[in-house]
Structures are given as structure tokens and as C-alpha cells.
XYZ file of C-alpha atoms in Angstrom:
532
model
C 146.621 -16.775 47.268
C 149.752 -17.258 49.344
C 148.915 -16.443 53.091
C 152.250 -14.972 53.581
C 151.573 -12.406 50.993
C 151.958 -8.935 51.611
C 153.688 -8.932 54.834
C 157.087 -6.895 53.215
C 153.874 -3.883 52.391
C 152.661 -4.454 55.732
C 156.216 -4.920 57.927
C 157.026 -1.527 55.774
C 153.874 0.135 57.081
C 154.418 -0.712 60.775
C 157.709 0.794 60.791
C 155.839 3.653 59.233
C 153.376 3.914 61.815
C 155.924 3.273 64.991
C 159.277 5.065 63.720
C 159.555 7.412 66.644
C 158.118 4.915 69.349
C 160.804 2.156 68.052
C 163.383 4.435 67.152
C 163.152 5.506 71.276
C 162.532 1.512 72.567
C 166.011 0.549 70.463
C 168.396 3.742 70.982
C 167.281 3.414 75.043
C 167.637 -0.411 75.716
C 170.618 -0.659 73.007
C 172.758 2.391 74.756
C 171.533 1.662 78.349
C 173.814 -1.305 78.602
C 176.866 0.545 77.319
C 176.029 3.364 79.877
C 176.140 0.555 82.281
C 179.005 -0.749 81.666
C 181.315 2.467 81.393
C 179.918 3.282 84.707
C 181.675 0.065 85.952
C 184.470 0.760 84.624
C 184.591 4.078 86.358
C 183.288 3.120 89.622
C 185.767 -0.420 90.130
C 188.496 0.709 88.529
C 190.982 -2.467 89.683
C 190.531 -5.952 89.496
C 190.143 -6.226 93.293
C 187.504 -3.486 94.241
C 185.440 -5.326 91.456
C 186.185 -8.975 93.259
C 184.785 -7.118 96.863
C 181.577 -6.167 94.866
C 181.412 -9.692 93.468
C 181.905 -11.532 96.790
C 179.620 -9.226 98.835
C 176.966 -9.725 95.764
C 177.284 -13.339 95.765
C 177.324 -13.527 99.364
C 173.474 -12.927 99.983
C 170.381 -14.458 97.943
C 168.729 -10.617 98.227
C 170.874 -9.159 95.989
C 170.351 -12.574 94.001
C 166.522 -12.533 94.016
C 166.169 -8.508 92.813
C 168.412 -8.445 89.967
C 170.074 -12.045 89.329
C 172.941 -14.069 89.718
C 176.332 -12.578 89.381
C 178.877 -15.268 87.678
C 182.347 -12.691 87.036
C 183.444 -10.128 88.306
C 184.600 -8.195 85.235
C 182.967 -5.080 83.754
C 181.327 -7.471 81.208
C 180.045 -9.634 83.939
C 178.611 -6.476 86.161
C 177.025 -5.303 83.342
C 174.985 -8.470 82.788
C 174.082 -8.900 86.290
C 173.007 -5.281 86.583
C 171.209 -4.550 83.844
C 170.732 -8.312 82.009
C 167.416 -8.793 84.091
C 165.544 -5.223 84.136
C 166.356 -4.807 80.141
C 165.384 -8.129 79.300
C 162.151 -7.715 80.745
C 161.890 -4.346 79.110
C 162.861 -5.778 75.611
C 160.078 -8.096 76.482
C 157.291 -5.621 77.027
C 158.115 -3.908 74.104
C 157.599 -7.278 71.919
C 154.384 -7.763 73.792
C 153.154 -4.425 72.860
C 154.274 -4.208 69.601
C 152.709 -7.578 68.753
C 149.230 -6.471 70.320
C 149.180 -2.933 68.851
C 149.595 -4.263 65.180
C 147.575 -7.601 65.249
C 145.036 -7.156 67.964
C 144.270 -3.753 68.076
C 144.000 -3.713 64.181
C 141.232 -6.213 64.179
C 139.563 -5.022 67.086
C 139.207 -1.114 65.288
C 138.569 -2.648 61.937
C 142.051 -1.317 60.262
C 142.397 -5.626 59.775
C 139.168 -6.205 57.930
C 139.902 -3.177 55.554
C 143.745 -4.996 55.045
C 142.056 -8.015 54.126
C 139.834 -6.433 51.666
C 143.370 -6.036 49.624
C 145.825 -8.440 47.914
C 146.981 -9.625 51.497
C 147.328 -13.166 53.009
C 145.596 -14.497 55.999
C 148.757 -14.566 58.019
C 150.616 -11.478 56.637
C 149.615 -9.342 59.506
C 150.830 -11.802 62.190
C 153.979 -12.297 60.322
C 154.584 -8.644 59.509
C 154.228 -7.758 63.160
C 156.456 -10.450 64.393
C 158.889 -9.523 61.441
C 159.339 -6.275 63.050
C 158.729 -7.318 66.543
C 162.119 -9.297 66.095
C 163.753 -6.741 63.993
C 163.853 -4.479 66.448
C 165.372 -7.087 69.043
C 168.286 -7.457 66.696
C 168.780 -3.812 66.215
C 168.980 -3.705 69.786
C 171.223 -6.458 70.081
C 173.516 -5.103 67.990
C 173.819 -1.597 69.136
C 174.614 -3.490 72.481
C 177.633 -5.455 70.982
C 179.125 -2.829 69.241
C 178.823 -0.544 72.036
C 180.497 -3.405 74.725
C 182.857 -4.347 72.447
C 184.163 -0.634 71.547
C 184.713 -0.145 75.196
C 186.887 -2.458 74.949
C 184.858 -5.684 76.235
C 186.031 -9.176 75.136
C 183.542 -9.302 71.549
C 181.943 -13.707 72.481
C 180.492 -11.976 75.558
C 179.490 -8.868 73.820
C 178.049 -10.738 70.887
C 176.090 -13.133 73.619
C 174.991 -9.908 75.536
C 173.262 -8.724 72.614
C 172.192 -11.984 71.315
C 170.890 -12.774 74.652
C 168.502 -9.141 74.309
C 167.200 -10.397 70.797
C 166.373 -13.650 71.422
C 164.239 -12.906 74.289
C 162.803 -10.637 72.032
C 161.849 -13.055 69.734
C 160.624 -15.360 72.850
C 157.972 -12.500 73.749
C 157.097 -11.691 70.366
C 155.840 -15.200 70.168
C 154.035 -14.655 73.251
C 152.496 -11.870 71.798
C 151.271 -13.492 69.219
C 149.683 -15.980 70.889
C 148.260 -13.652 73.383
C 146.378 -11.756 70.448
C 144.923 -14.755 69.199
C 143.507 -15.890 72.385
C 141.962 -13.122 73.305
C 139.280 -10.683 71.496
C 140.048 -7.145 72.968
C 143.297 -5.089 72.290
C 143.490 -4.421 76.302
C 142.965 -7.911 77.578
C 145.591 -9.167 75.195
C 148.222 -6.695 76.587
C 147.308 -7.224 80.080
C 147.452 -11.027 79.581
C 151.161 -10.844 78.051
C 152.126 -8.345 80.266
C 150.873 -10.587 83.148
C 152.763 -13.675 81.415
C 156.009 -11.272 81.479
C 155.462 -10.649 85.362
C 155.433 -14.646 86.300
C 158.372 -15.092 83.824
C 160.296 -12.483 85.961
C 158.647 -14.266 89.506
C 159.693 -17.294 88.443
C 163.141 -16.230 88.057
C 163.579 -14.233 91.114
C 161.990 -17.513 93.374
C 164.619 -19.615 91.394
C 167.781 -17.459 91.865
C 166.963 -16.469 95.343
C 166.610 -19.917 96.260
C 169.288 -21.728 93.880
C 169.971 -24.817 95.348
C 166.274 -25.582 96.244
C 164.462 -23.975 93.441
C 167.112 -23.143 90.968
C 164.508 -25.423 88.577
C 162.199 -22.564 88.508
C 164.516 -19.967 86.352
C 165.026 -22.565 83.720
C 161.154 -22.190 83.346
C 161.489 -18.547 82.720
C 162.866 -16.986 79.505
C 164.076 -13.822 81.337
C 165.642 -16.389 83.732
C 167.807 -17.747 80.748
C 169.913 -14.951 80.000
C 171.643 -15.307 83.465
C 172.538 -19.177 82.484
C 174.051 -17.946 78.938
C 176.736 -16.168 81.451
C 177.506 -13.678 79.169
C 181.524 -12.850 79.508
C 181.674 -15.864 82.051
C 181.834 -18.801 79.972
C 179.062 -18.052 77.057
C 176.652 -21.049 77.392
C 175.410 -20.464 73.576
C 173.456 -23.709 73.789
C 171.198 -22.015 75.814
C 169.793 -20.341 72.689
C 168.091 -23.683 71.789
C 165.659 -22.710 74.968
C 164.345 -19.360 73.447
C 164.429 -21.073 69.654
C 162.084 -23.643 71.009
C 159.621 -21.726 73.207
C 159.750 -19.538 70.094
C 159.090 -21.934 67.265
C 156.580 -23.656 68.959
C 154.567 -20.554 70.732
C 154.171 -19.155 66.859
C 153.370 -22.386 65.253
C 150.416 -22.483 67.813
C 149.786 -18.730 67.148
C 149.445 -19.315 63.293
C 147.289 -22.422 63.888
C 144.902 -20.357 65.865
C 144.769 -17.190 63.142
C 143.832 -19.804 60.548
C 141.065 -21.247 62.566
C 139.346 -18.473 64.222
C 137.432 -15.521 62.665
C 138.557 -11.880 61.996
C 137.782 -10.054 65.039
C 136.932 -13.509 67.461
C 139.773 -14.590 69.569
C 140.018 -18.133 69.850
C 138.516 -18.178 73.508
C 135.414 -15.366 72.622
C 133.829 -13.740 75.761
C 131.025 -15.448 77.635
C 127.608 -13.771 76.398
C 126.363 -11.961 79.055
C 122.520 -12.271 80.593
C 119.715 -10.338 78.740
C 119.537 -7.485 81.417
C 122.047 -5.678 82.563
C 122.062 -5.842 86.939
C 121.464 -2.844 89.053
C 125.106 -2.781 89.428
C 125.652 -1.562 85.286
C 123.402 1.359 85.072
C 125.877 4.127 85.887
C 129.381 4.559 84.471
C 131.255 3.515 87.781
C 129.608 0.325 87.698
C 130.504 -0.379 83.981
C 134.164 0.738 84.919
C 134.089 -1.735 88.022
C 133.125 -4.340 85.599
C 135.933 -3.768 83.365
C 138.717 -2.793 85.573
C 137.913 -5.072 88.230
C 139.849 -8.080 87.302
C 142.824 -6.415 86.286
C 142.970 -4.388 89.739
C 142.717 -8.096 91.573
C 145.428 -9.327 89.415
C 147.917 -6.575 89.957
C 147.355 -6.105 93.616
C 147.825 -10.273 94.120
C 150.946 -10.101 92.025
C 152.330 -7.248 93.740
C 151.215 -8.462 97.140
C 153.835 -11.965 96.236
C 156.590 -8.717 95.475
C 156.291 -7.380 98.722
C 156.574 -11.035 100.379
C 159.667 -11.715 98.568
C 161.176 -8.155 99.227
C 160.106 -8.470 102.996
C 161.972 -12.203 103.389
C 165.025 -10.879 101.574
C 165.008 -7.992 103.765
C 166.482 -9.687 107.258
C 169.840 -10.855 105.711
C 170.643 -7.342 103.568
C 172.321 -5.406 106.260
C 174.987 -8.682 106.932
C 176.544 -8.328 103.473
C 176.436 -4.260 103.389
C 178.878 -4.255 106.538
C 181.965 -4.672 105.308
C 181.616 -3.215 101.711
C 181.915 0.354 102.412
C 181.237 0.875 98.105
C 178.327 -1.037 98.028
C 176.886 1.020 101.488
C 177.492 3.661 99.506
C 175.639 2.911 96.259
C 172.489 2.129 98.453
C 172.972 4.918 100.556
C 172.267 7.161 97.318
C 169.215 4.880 96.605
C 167.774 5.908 99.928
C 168.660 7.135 103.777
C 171.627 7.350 105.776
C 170.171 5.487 108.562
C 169.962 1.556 108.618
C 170.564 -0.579 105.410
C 167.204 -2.421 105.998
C 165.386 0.744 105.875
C 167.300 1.707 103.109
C 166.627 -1.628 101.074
C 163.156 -1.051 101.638
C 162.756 2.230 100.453
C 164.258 1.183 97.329
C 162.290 -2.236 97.300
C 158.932 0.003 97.540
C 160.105 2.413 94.920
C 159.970 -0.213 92.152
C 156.511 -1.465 93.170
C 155.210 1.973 93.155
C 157.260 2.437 89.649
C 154.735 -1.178 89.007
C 151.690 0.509 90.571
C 151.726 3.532 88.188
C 151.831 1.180 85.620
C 148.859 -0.230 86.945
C 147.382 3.613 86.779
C 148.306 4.124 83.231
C 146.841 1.482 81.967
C 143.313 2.403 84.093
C 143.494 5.808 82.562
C 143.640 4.446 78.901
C 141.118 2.250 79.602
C 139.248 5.814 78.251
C 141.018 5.653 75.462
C 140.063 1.847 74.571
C 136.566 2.463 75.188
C 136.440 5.702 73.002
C 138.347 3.874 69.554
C 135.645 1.099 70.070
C 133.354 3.734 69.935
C 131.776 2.412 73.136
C 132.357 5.653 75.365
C 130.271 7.138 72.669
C 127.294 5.379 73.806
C 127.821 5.943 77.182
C 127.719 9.479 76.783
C 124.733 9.472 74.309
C 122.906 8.875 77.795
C 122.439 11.093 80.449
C 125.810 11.045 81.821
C 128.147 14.265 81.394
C 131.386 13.566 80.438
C 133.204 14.475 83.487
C 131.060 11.516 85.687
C 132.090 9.366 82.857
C 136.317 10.370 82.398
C 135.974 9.894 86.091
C 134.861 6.178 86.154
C 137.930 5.089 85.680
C 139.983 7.755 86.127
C 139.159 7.178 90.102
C 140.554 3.556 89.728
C 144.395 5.126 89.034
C 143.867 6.908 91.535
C 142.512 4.893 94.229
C 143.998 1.823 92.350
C 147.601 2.563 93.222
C 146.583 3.262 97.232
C 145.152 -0.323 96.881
C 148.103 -1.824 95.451
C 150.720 -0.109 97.610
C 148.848 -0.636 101.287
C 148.441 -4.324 100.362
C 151.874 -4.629 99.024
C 153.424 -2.755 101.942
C 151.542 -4.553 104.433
C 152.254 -7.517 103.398
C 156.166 -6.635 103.137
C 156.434 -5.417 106.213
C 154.160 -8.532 108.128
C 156.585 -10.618 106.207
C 159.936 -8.705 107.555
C 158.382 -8.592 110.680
C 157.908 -12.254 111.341
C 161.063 -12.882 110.444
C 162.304 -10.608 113.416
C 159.986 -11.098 115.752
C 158.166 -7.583 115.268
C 155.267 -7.162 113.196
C 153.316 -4.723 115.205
C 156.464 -2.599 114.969
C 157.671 -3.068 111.624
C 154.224 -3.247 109.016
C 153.321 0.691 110.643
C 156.713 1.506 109.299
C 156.959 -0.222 105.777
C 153.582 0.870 105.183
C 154.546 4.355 105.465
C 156.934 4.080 103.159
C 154.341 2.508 100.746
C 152.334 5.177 101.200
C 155.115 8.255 100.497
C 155.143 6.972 97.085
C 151.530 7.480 96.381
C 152.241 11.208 95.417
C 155.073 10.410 92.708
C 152.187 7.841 91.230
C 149.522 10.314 91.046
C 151.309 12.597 89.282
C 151.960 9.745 86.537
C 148.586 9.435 86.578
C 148.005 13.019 85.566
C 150.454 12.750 82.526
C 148.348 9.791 81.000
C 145.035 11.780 81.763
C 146.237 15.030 80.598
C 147.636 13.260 77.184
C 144.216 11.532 76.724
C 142.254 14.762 77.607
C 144.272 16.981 75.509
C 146.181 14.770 72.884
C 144.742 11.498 72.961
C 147.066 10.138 69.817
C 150.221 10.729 72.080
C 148.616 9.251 75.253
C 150.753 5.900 74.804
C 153.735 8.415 75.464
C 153.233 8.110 79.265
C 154.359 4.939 79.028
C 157.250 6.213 77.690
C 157.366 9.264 80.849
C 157.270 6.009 82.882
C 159.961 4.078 81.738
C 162.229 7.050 81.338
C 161.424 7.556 85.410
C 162.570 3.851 85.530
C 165.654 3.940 84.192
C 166.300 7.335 85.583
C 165.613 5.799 89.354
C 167.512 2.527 88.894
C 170.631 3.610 86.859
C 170.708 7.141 87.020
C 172.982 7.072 89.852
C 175.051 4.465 88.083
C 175.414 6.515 85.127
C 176.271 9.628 86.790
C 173.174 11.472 85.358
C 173.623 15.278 86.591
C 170.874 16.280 89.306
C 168.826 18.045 87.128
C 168.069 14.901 85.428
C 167.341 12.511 88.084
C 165.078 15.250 89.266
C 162.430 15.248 86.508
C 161.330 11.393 87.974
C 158.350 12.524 90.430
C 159.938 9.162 92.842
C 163.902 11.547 93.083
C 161.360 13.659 95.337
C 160.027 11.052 97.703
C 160.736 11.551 101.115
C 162.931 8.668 101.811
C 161.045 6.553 104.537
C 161.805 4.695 106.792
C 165.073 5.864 106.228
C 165.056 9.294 106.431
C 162.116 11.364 108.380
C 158.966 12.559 107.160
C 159.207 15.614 104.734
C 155.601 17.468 103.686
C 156.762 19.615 101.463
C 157.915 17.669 98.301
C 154.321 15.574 99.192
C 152.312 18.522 98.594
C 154.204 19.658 95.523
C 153.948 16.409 93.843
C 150.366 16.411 95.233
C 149.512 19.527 93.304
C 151.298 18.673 90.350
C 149.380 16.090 89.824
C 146.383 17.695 90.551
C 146.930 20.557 87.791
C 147.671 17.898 84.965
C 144.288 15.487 86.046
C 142.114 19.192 85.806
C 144.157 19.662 82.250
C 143.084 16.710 81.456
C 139.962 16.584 82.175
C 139.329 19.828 80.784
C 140.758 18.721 77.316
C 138.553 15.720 77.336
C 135.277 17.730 78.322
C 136.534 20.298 75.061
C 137.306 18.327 72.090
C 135.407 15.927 69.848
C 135.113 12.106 70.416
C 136.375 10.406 68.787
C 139.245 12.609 67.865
């Protein structure tokens, strides 16, 4: 039997299965750009305000490192350097997880055993998966092209904008499918390719903060190579042979490892354990320490390299804010009225915390893992009620974030601080700031646990709660959003330190929001049936 055959059946059920969770990933990264972009056009309405923006952008490696290298100063050329980094790294996350969640996940719950009981090939899955994986990259693409080019954008850098967006797509598909042969659980797969995504982006901000000393390192990164396609500043199309490659030759290696391994086996299969179980495994918390351990070490030592980079590029930020009175402004609604550092900072800190409740999703679900592989079931076929047990990990998005955020803001502001000459003075007061956002992340963590209490099938919508408070924080200003939008992100209510001076209020609201949708949760979970 061919080992291809099938995959049109299965491609056809996947887009059965994810038609409102792709139909959301394409219409929001394909329209976000075009927002972007006729926000430019309203904001720098004349050739020379946009050449100011360019030269004070240009001017500093700060504004380099957080969201890439500007190369033109038209609309076309804003629009790739504001949004060309954050929705390439989205598009990329949503190949990773769209990879995992229809190859992984299938084997691991036994959906891809029951497939391969029918007239399907070995590889259909994988190539269904990545079929559609890519599909959606060029539906995105598209809508982004049209939508540049009907604003009246020159079409070449339109076409490469959205050519750029697919074809990292189809980069991170591949990663995802080598990601889900390697490993053997659903979760470790996404954490791995989400962790690849991470030093991608790393590697490009260390390369195009430092360009003439470590340029190299963006040409290692495939969100780092849709910067040096300078869309609607020269179109470097050759650049395309980059993603073709890593692509061509991360699924060739993908394919070779689905023919090789066993259904269900990744191609590295996890250590066998001892006989006994240590002291440490007989209660639920030390299970969950077992298995959320590693992935709280990894975020916290990723995030902790963040705050570093954010605290170096911190010194130079108020020297190129001066004598731009439009840019002062555009930070000045990110955050405080008082000095630009401060202000950089509190907008720096936001987007780690926006990281750390991604860190706090994923804990939560960790419930939701362990109940489809009908392991929580065990668990609770012991002595242990089921609030101890939701509460395992439950307590590490909670306390996970606080981890995260003090190490990340410590090391931040001990970072800004030897710069200056002022570390006693200055980690107190970027750790404060860390520590405001800890509210607006708790009360993410109550939407995943109330969705996994009380409708566990929807509980991959708080990632989708998460990334609309993304884009809300980082281009709702840009856009022009009304207030009443920017205020359903928990982080709009932040008090806005160290710019701005300590405000209890919108702590405690947050604080208690939160607090009602973790008891809704938990109450949910302690009602209904598992599995449901």
C-alpha cells in the first residue's frame, strides 16, 4: 500500500476538527498586518515624519534587538519592522501546535492506532498535518498581500510580506514534525518546539542588536530571515532558498524517523524509571514536581536571558527618545509619563509577564494531559480528593509565574544597574514592576482553570484569551482600538511601575477576578465526570 495514502481523507478531517481554531489563527495574523499598516499611514502621514521615525529607530540597537531591523521608511517598510517579527513567531507557534495536536497527540490518545486500522499509509498522518499546517500559512500569506496591496502598497513587497509569513510557516511545520517524532508525549513535543521557537527568536534579537559583531547569529534563525528578505526595501527573494532548505531537509528527517520508530514510541523513548517509586512520588505534588519541574527550569532560564537583554538595552533608550517627540509619545501610551527608561521597562516586563502566563497555561493543562491519558484517573482511584489533586499543578501557575517574573526582573534590573553604576537602587525598582504584573497573570491562570474545570474541550481557548491580550497590548494602541477594547487585557490594568506610582486598587480587582474563575474552576472539575 502506498504510504502516502489517505492523507486528502485525513487533511479533510483536520480541517474538520480545527475550522474555528484555524479560521481565528488565519483571519487574526492575515488582517493584523493590514491593521498595521493603515495605522502607519495614519500616524506618519508625510514622507518626512516617517524618515524621523526611521532615523530615531535605526539610531539605537534597543529598538533593533525587541522588534528588528528597520531597512525603509515607507508604510510597507514600518509595517515589516513592526509587526514582521511578533507575527512570524506567532505563525510559527501555530505550525508547531498544529503539527503536535494532529500527529502526536493522536498517537499518544490512540485516535492514530484506530487510523491505521483503515486503508491509510504509514506517513499519511504526518503528511496530512503538514498539508494543512502549510495551508494555512498560505492562506495567511495571502490575505496579507491582498490586504497591503489594496491599501495601496507597492504589490513585490506585498507579495514578499506574505510569502515571507508562509514560508516560515512551512519552516515550523517541519519543526513540528520533527519534534513529534522525537518525542513520545503530546506535551513534551509542544514544549520542545515551542522552546526551539524561543532560541530562534533569541538568536535573532542577539544578532540584530549586535549587527556588526553578531549579525551571523540571525542568519541562524528562521524568524531572523524575514528581516533580510527586506520586504518593500529591495525584496531579497533568494532568501527563500533558506526556509526551502531547513524545510526540505527537517521533513525528510521527520519521515525517516516515522518509518523507523513504532506507533506510539518517539524515536528517543523515556528512560525506564527504578522499580519503586521514592518518598518524593507518593502524593500528587510530588508527581506534579516531577512533571512540571523541567519545564519550570527551562522557562525561568530562558526568561532570565530576556530580562538580561532588556536590562543592557535599557541604558541607551532614553538618548534616541529625546528628540522624537512622536515616538515619546507612542511609548508614553505603552507606560508612564515619567522617565523613558522606566517607561521601556514597564513595557519590557509586560511581554515577559504576557511569556510567564504562557508558562501558567500550559501548567494548568498539564490536568488536562494527564486526564486524556487517563492517568489522573489513577491518581484519583487512590486516596486523594480531587481538589489536592487539581491543585498539584494548579499551584505551579500560580507560584510558577512569581518564579519566573522575580528571577527575570532581578536579573533585568542587576543588569541595568551595572551598567549605571546602581544596582542596589535600580533591581528594588524593576522588580516591582515584575511583580505588578503578577495579578494580570493570575487571572489568565483562572481562565485556563475555569475552562478545564467547567469545559475542558474548550480549555485550549485560553490560549486564544492570551494571544488576543497580546495583540491587544502591543498593537492596540497602534490600531486605534477604542478603550473598551484594550480594557478587556487584565495587563491595560497594571499599575504602570516604575513609571507611574503604586495603585492598589486595580491589584485587588484583578486579584479577585482571578480568584472567582480558579474557585469556578475548581468547582467544575470537583462536579463533572472524568474523563469528560
Amino acid at each position: 500500500m502506498n504510504t502516502l495514502q489517505g492523507t486528502g481523507a485525513l487533511a479533510r478531517l483536520i480541517l474538520r476538527l480545527d475550522r474555528i481554531r484555524l479560521t481565528a489563527w488565519v483571519v487574526a495574523l492575515g488582517l493584523v498586518p493590514v491593521g498595521t499598516a493603515s495605522a502607519f499611514q495614519g500616524l506618519y502621514e508625510t514622507e518626512a515624519a516617517r524618515e524621523q521615525f526611521a532615523a530615531t529607530v535605526t539610531s539605537n540597537p534597543a529598538f533593533t534587538a525587541l522588534l528588528g531591523p528597520l531597512y525603509d521608511s515607507s508604510i510597507g517598510g514600518l509595517t515589516a519592522w513592526r509587526i514582521g517579527t511578533l507575527g512570524t513567531f506567532l505563525v510559527g507557534i501555530m505550525a508547531i501546535l498544529t503539527m503536535i495536536r494532529h500527529t502526536r497527540d493522536d498517537e499518544e490518545t490512540g485516535r492514530r492506532e484506530l487510523l491505521g486500522a483503515t486503508v491509510v499509509g504509514r506517513h499519511a498522518p504526518l503528511a496530512a498535518a503538514s498539508l494543512v499546517a502549510v495551508g494555512a500559512g498560505v492562506l495567511i500569506g495571502g490575505l496579507i498581500a491582498i490586504g497591503l496591496a489594496g491599501l495601496g502598497l507597492p504589490w513585490a513587497g506585498s507579495i514578499a510580506f506574505g510569502a515571507g509569513f508562509a514560508a516560515v510557516t512551512l519552516a515550523f511545520a517541519a519543526v513540528g514534525a520533527l519534534t513529534a517524532q522525537l518525542t513520545q508525549a503530546g506535551s513534551t513535543g509542544r514544549g520542545v518546539g515551542i522552546g526551539i521557537a524561543g532560541f530562534f527568536f533569541l538568536l535573532r534579537m542577539a544578532g540584530d542588536a549586535s549587527e556588526e559583531s553578531l549579525g551571523w547569529l540571525s542568519w541562524l534563525s528562521p524568524i531572523g530571515w524575514f528581516s533580510r528578505m527586506r520586504p518593500f526595501a529591495g525584496d531579497e527573494w533568494w532568501v527563500f532558498t533558506l526556509w526551502i532548505v531547513f524545510a526540505v531537509t527537517s521533513i525528510v528527517v521527520a519521515f525517516s524517523l516515522a518509518a523507523r520508530r513504532d506507533v506510539g514510541e518517539g524515536a528517543f523513548p523515556p528512560r525506564p524509571g527504578p522499580g519503586r517509586a521514592g518518598r518524593s512520588l507518593r502524593s500528587p505534588a510530588g508527581l506534579a514536581w516531577r512533571l512540571q519541574r523541567g519545564s519550570l527550569l527551562g522557562w525561568t532560564g530562558g526568561l532570565a536571558v530576556l530580562g538580561g537583554i532588556y536590562g543592557a538595552a535599557a541604558d541607551s533608550i532614553a538618548d534616541i527618545l529625546e528628540d522624537n517627540p512622536q515616538l515619546n509619545e507612542v511609548f508614553e501610551s505603552l507606560g508612564g509619563t515619567q522617565t523613558l527608561t522606566d517607561t521601556f521597562f514597564t513595557a519590557a516586563l509586560g511581554i515577559i509577564a504576557l511569556v510567564a502566563a504562557a508558562y501558567s497555561i500550559r501548567s494548568v493543562l498539564k490536568l488536562k494531559g494527564e486526564e486524556e491519558a487517563l492517568r489522573a484517573e489513577l491518581v484519583l482511584a487512590t486516596d486523594t480528593s480531587r481538589s489536592r489533586y487539581a491543585w498539584s499543578h494548579l499551584a505551579y501557575g500560580l507560584v510558577g509565574p512569581v518564579v519566573i517574573l522575580t528571577v527575570a526582573g532581578t536579573v533585568a534590573g542587576a543588569t541595568y544597574g551595572s551598567i549605571v553604576g546602581d544596582v542596589a537602587g535600580q533591581v528594588p525598582r524593576v522588580l516591582a514592576a515584575a511583580m505588578a504584573q503578577i495579578p494580570a497573570v493570575w487571572v489568565v491562570t483562572g481562565i485556563a482553570m475555569a475552562l478545564y474545570g467547567l469545559a475542558p474541550r474548550l480549555s485550549a481557548v485560553s490560549w486564544g484569551a492570551l494571544a488576543t491580550f497580546l495583540l491587544l497590548g502591543q498593537l492596540g494602541q497602534i490600531l486605534q482600538f477604542p478603550q473598551w477594547t484594550l480594557n478587556l487585557s487584565p495587563f491595560s490594568h497594571i499599575p504602570l511601575i516604575p513609571a507611574e506610582d503604586f495603585l492598589g486598587p486595580p491589584l485587588i480587582t484583578l486579584f479577585v477576578v482571578g480568584g472567582a474563575l480558579i474557585a469556578a474552576g475548581l468547582t467544575g472539575f470537583r462536579q463533572r465526570d472524568i474523563p469528560a
